[in-house]
């Protein structure tokens, strides 16, 4: 069987890490696309030169032409600019919306059958716009946020309990931003829900509340340490887990920004929810029941995403 083809639109910090991980995991041949000259080619060659050492077979190429992504099985989009000091969220939205328009046209022409994972921020609005610009079916285009946010939550919990990260499951609902909703009731250590662990004296409600807040601020914590950019190792690892579930039809249950058609009482919008990802793309949106306070937090988060979508519609009336 021929190797799968993975196209990475954006060869910056996340794009380069994605290419390296996809190579190490032998997910397929890799195309790195960027508008910058030399960067995608240099990263592709550098990673290819590591392949004899690590023992993986993958063809890596860098390109500035959309033609090279033709026939891709998976496309991961990180193209755009990260937020810089003095830049409002709306400034970022306007710039990255234009980028999504270009990427959407490229996808429509060269990779209409791909499974597309968007990482560019502001995530929920950008993946919504990318679906519209590309015209790809909603179940084949998703946003990566929930896997990352829940990985942060899991890591902090594993640290708190001094147990393996492998035995901590957690998930986070809602938009990718300050209003995300880490779901304490559905998060467990080896199946034991967090509220039970509080009762068992493994932690206190106060410490748990601090972990929830740290999860919400997870992206900002990295930005404040790095100063010149945002997180890239964990975001790349998260998107690779989604790509792998699609390519290997693993049907993993992963939270991601998915197009909703009635689930959670929402329609035609993207927001973070648990999904099943397999060869059919998003094969199922898991519509879990929420208690009153979880529902209120989720609705607040949804309202933030709706505000961003409205802002996109104002900037680009073709999205209406
Ligand atoms: N088409 C293709 N690539 C583009 C375009 C475009 N129109 N505009 C910018 N790029 C490229 C840049 O040249 C850069 O190489 O996108 C890349 C982005 O890389 P970084 O600036 O290193 O950003 P990164 O840390 O990888 O994050 C990318 O993911 O998490 C989000 O907020 C983050 O939106 C940002 C994105």
Coordinates of C-alpha atoms and ligand atoms in Angstrom, one line a residue:
X1 CA 0.0 0.0 0.0
X2 CA 1.3 3.4 -0.9
X3 CA 2.2 5.7 2.0
X4 CA -0.3 8.3 3.2
X5 CA 0.4 11.9 2.4
X6 CA 0.4 14.6 5.0
X7 CA 0.4 18.2 4.1
X8 CA 1.3 20.9 6.6
X9 CA 0.2 24.4 5.7
X10 CA 2.5 26.7 7.7
X11 CA 6.0 25.6 8.5
X12 CA 6.6 27.6 11.6
X13 CA 7.2 26.4 15.1
X14 CA 4.2 24.0 15.2
X15 CA 4.5 23.1 11.5
X16 CA 8.1 22.0 11.9
X17 CA 7.3 20.0 15.0
X18 CA 4.4 18.3 13.2
X19 CA 6.7 17.3 10.4
X20 CA 9.2 15.8 12.8
X21 CA 6.6 13.8 14.8
X22 CA 4.8 12.6 11.6
X23 CA 8.2 11.4 10.4
X24 CA 9.1 9.7 13.7
X25 CA 5.7 7.9 13.8
X26 CA 6.0 7.0 10.1
X27 CA 2.5 8.4 9.4
X28 CA 3.4 9.0 5.7
X29 CA 5.2 11.3 3.3
X30 CA 5.2 14.9 4.3
X31 CA 4.8 18.2 2.4
X32 CA 5.6 21.4 4.3
X33 CA 4.0 24.5 2.7
X34 CA 4.7 28.1 3.7
X35 CA 4.7 31.5 2.1
X36 CA 8.2 32.1 3.4
X37 CA 11.0 31.1 1.0
X38 CA 13.5 28.5 2.1
X39 CA 11.9 27.8 5.6
X40 CA 9.8 24.8 4.5
X41 CA 12.5 23.4 2.3
X42 CA 15.2 23.8 5.0
X43 CA 13.0 22.1 7.7
X44 CA 12.0 19.3 5.3
X45 CA 15.7 18.6 4.5
X46 CA 16.8 18.9 8.1
X47 CA 14.2 16.4 9.3
X48 CA 14.9 14.1 6.3
X49 CA 18.5 14.0 7.3
X50 CA 17.5 12.8 10.7
X51 CA 15.6 9.8 9.3
X52 CA 18.6 7.5 8.9
X53 CA 19.5 8.1 12.5
X54 CA 16.0 7.5 13.8
X55 CA 15.3 4.9 11.3
X56 CA 12.1 6.1 9.6
X57 CA 11.2 6.2 6.0
X58 CA 9.3 9.2 4.8
X59 CA 9.7 11.6 1.9
X60 CA 9.8 15.2 3.1
X61 CA 9.5 18.2 0.7
X62 CA 9.2 21.9 1.3
X63 CA 7.1 24.0 -1.1
X64 CA 5.6 27.4 -1.7
X65 CA 3.0 26.0 -4.1
X66 CA -0.4 24.6 -3.3
X67 CA -0.1 22.2 -6.2
X68 CA 2.3 20.1 -4.0
X69 CA -0.5 19.3 -1.5
X70 CA -2.5 17.6 -4.3
X71 CA -4.1 14.3 -3.1
X72 CA -3.1 14.8 0.6
X73 CA -4.9 12.4 3.0
X74 CA -4.4 14.7 6.0
X75 CA -3.8 18.5 6.0
X76 CA -2.8 20.3 9.2
X77 CA -3.2 24.1 9.1
X78 CA -1.0 26.4 11.3
X79 CA -0.6 29.2 8.7
X80 CA -1.1 32.6 10.1
X81 CA 0.3 35.0 12.7
X82 CA 0.4 34.6 16.4
X83 CA -0.8 37.4 18.6
X84 CA 1.9 40.0 19.2
X85 CA 2.1 42.7 21.9
X86 CA -0.3 45.6 21.1
X87 CA -2.4 43.5 18.8
X88 CA -6.1 43.1 19.6
X89 CA -7.9 39.9 19.1
X90 CA -9.8 41.5 16.3
X91 CA -6.5 42.5 14.5
X92 CA -5.4 38.9 14.7
X93 CA -8.9 37.7 13.5
X94 CA -8.7 39.9 10.5
X95 CA -5.2 38.9 9.4
X96 CA -5.8 35.1 10.0
X97 CA -9.2 35.2 8.3
X98 CA -7.5 36.3 5.1
X99 CA -5.0 33.5 5.5
X100 CA -7.9 31.0 5.9
X101 CA -9.4 32.3 2.7
X102 CA -6.2 31.5 0.8
X103 CA -5.8 28.1 2.5
X104 CA -9.5 27.3 1.9
X105 CA -9.0 28.0 -1.9
X106 CA -5.9 25.7 -1.9
X107 CA -7.8 22.9 -0.1
X108 CA -10.8 23.2 -2.4
X109 CA -8.6 22.9 -5.5
X110 CA -6.0 20.4 -4.5
X111 CA -7.2 18.4 -1.4
X112 CA -11.0 18.2 -1.3
X113 CA -10.9 14.7 0.1
X114 CA -8.5 15.3 2.9
X115 CA -9.1 15.2 6.6
X116 CA -8.2 18.7 7.7
X117 CA -7.1 19.8 11.2
X118 CA -6.9 23.5 11.9
X119 CA -4.7 24.9 14.6
X120 CA -4.6 28.6 13.7
X121 CA -6.1 30.9 16.3
X122 CA -8.6 32.2 17.2
X123 CA -9.3 28.5 16.7
X124 CA -13.1 28.0 16.8
X125 CA -13.7 30.9 14.4
X126 CA -10.9 30.1 12.1
X127 CA -12.0 26.4 11.6
X128 CA -15.6 27.6 11.0
X129 CA -14.3 30.1 8.3
X130 CA -12.0 27.5 6.8
X131 CA -14.9 25.0 6.4
X132 CA -16.9 27.7 4.6
X133 CA -14.0 28.9 2.4
X134 CA -13.0 25.4 1.4
X135 CA -16.5 23.9 1.1
X136 CA -15.2 20.6 2.6
X137 CA -17.8 18.5 4.4
X138 CA -18.1 19.5 8.1
X139 CA -17.2 16.0 9.3
X140 CA -13.8 16.2 7.5
X141 CA -12.6 19.5 8.9
X142 CA -12.0 20.0 12.6
X143 CA -10.1 22.3 15.0
X144 CA -7.4 21.1 17.4
X145 CA -7.8 22.5 20.9
X146 CA -9.5 20.0 23.2
X147 CA -6.8 17.4 23.0
X148 CA -4.2 20.1 24.0
X149 CA -6.4 21.6 26.7
X150 CA -7.2 18.2 28.2
X151 CA -3.5 17.1 28.0
X152 CA -2.6 20.2 30.0
X153 CA -5.3 19.3 32.5
X154 CA -4.2 15.7 32.7
X155 CA -0.5 16.7 33.2
X156 CA -1.4 19.0 36.1
X157 CA -3.6 16.3 37.7
X158 CA -0.9 13.6 37.3
X159 CA 1.6 16.0 39.0
X160 CA -0.9 16.7 41.8
X161 CA -1.6 13.0 42.5
X162 CA 1.9 11.7 41.7
X163 CA 0.5 9.1 39.3
X164 CA 1.2 8.3 35.7
X165 CA -0.2 10.7 33.1
X166 CA -1.5 7.5 31.3
X167 CA -4.0 6.8 34.1
X168 CA -5.5 10.3 34.1
X169 CA -8.3 11.0 31.7
X170 CA -9.8 14.4 31.4
X171 CA -11.7 16.5 29.0
X172 CA -12.4 20.1 28.3
X173 CA -15.4 21.5 26.5
X174 CA -16.2 24.7 24.8
X175 CA -14.2 27.3 22.9
X176 CA -10.4 27.4 22.9
X177 CA -9.8 30.4 25.2
X178 CA -10.2 31.8 28.7
X179 CA -13.8 30.6 28.7
X180 CA -13.1 26.9 28.1
X181 CA -14.8 24.4 30.4
X182 CA -12.6 21.7 32.0
X183 CA -15.1 19.1 33.1
X184 CA -14.2 17.9 36.6
X185 CA -17.0 15.5 36.9
X186 CA -16.0 13.6 33.8
X187 CA -12.3 13.6 34.6
X188 CA -10.8 10.6 36.4
X189 CA -7.8 8.8 37.7
X190 CA -8.1 5.1 36.6
X191 CA -11.9 5.6 36.4
X192 CA -12.3 7.4 39.8
X193 CA -13.9 10.8 39.1
X194 CA -12.2 13.9 40.6
X195 CA -15.0 14.8 43.0
X196 CA -14.5 11.3 44.6
X197 CA -10.7 11.9 44.8
X198 CA -11.5 15.1 46.8
X199 CA -13.7 13.1 49.1
X200 CA -10.9 10.5 49.5
X201 CA -8.5 13.2 50.5
X202 CA -6.2 13.0 47.5
X203 CA -6.6 16.7 47.0
X204 CA -8.8 19.6 48.1
X205 CA -11.5 21.5 46.2
X206 CA -9.3 24.6 46.5
X207 CA -6.3 22.9 44.9
X208 CA -8.5 21.4 42.2
X209 CA -10.0 24.8 41.4
X210 CA -6.4 26.2 41.0
X211 CA -5.6 23.3 38.6
X212 CA -8.8 24.1 36.6
X213 CA -7.7 27.8 36.3
X214 CA -4.1 26.9 35.4
X215 CA -5.6 24.7 32.6
X216 CA -7.6 27.7 31.3
X217 CA -4.5 29.8 31.4
X218 CA -2.3 27.1 29.9
X219 CA -1.5 28.8 26.7
X220 CA -0.8 32.2 28.4
X221 CA 1.6 30.5 30.9
X222 CA 3.7 29.2 28.0
X223 CA 3.6 32.6 26.2
X224 CA 4.8 34.4 29.3
X225 CA 7.7 32.0 29.7
X226 CA 8.8 31.9 26.0
X227 CA 8.2 35.6 25.4
X228 CA 8.8 35.3 21.7
X229 CA 6.1 32.9 20.7
X230 CA 3.5 30.4 21.8
X231 CA 3.4 26.7 22.7
X232 CA 4.4 24.3 19.9
X233 CA 5.4 20.9 21.2
X234 CA 2.1 20.0 22.9
X235 CA -0.1 21.5 20.2
X236 CA 1.8 19.5 17.6
X237 CA 1.6 16.3 19.6
X238 CA -2.2 16.8 20.0
X239 CA -2.8 17.3 16.3
X240 CA -0.7 14.2 15.5
X241 CA -2.9 12.1 17.8
X242 CA -6.0 13.3 15.8
X243 CA -4.3 12.6 12.4
X244 CA -3.2 9.2 13.6
X245 CA -6.7 8.3 14.7
X246 CA -8.0 9.2 11.3
X247 CA -5.3 7.5 9.3
X248 CA -5.4 4.3 11.3
X249 CA -9.2 4.4 11.8
X250 CA -8.6 4.1 15.6
X251 CA -11.9 5.7 16.4
X252 CA -10.4 7.5 19.4
X253 CA -12.7 9.6 21.5
X254 CA -11.0 13.0 21.3
X255 CA -12.3 16.4 22.2
X256 CA -12.0 18.8 19.2
X257 CA -13.7 21.8 17.7
X258 CA -16.3 20.1 15.6
X259 CA -19.2 21.3 13.4
X260 CA -22.4 20.9 15.3
X261 CA -25.7 20.0 13.7
X262 CA -28.2 20.0 16.6
X263 CA -25.9 18.5 19.2
X264 CA -25.8 20.6 22.4
X265 CA -28.7 22.5 21.0
X266 CA -26.4 24.3 18.5
X267 CA -26.4 24.4 14.7
X268 CA -23.9 25.3 12.1
X269 CA -21.1 26.4 14.4
X270 CA -17.9 25.0 15.6
X271 CA -17.1 24.5 19.3
X272 CA -15.0 22.0 21.4
X273 CA -16.9 18.8 22.1
X274 CA -15.9 15.1 22.5
X275 CA -15.9 13.3 19.1
X276 CA -15.0 9.9 17.7
X277 CA -12.3 10.3 15.0
X278 CA -11.9 7.4 12.5
X279 CA -11.6 6.8 8.8
X280 CA -14.9 8.7 8.2
X281 CA -13.5 11.9 9.9
X282 CA -15.7 13.0 12.8
X283 CA -17.8 9.8 13.0
X284 CA -19.8 10.9 16.0
X285 CA -20.2 13.9 18.2
X286 CA -20.6 12.7 21.8
X287 CA -23.5 14.7 23.2
X288 CA -23.0 14.3 27.0
X289 CA -25.4 15.6 29.6
X290 CA -24.3 18.7 31.5
X291 CA -25.5 19.8 34.9
X292 CA -26.8 23.3 35.5
X293 CA -23.4 24.9 36.3
X294 CA -21.6 23.0 33.5
X295 CA -24.3 24.1 31.0
X296 CA -24.0 27.7 32.2
X297 CA -20.2 27.7 31.7
X298 CA -20.6 26.0 28.3
X299 CA -23.1 28.6 27.2
X300 CA -20.8 31.4 28.2
X301 CA -18.0 29.8 26.2
X302 CA -20.3 29.3 23.2
X303 CA -21.3 33.0 23.3
X304 CA -17.6 34.0 23.1
X305 CA -17.2 31.8 20.0
X306 CA -20.4 33.2 18.5
X307 CA -19.0 36.7 19.0
X308 CA -15.9 35.8 17.1
X309 CA -17.9 34.2 14.3
X310 CA -20.0 37.4 14.0
X311 CA -16.8 39.5 13.8
X312 CA -15.7 37.2 10.9
X313 CA -19.0 37.7 9.1
X314 CA -18.6 41.5 9.4
X315 CA -15.1 41.4 8.0
X316 CA -15.9 39.0 5.2
X317 CA -19.6 39.2 4.1
X318 CA -19.1 36.2 1.8
X319 CA -19.2 34.1 4.9
X320 CA -22.9 35.0 5.5
Ligands
LIG1 N1 0.0 30.8 3.9 C1 0.9 29.9 4.4 N2 1.6 30.1 5.5 C2 1.5 31.3 6.1 C3 0.7 32.3 5.7 C4 -0.1 32.1 4.5 N3 -1.0 33.0 4.0 N4 0.8 33.4 6.5 C5 1.7 33.1 7.4 N5 2.2 31.8 7.2 C6 3.2 31.0 7.9 C7 4.3 31.9 8.5 O1 5.2 32.2 7.4 C8 4.9 31.0 9.6 O2 5.9 30.2 9.1 O3 2.6 30.4 9.1 C9 3.7 30.1 9.9 C10 3.2 30.3 11.4 O4 4.3 29.8 12.2 P1 4.6 30.5 13.6 O5 4.6 32.0 13.4 O6 5.9 29.9 14.0 O7 3.4 30.1 14.5 P2 3.2 28.8 15.3 O8 3.8 28.9 16.7 O9 3.6 27.6 14.4 O10 1.6 28.9 15.5 C11 0.7 28.8 14.3 O11 -1.1 28.1 15.6 O12 -1.5 27.9 17.9 C12 -1.7 28.7 16.8 O13 -1.8 30.9 17.6 C13 -1.1 30.0 16.9 O14 -2.2 30.9 15.0 C14 -1.0 30.4 15.5 C15 -0.7 29.1 14.7

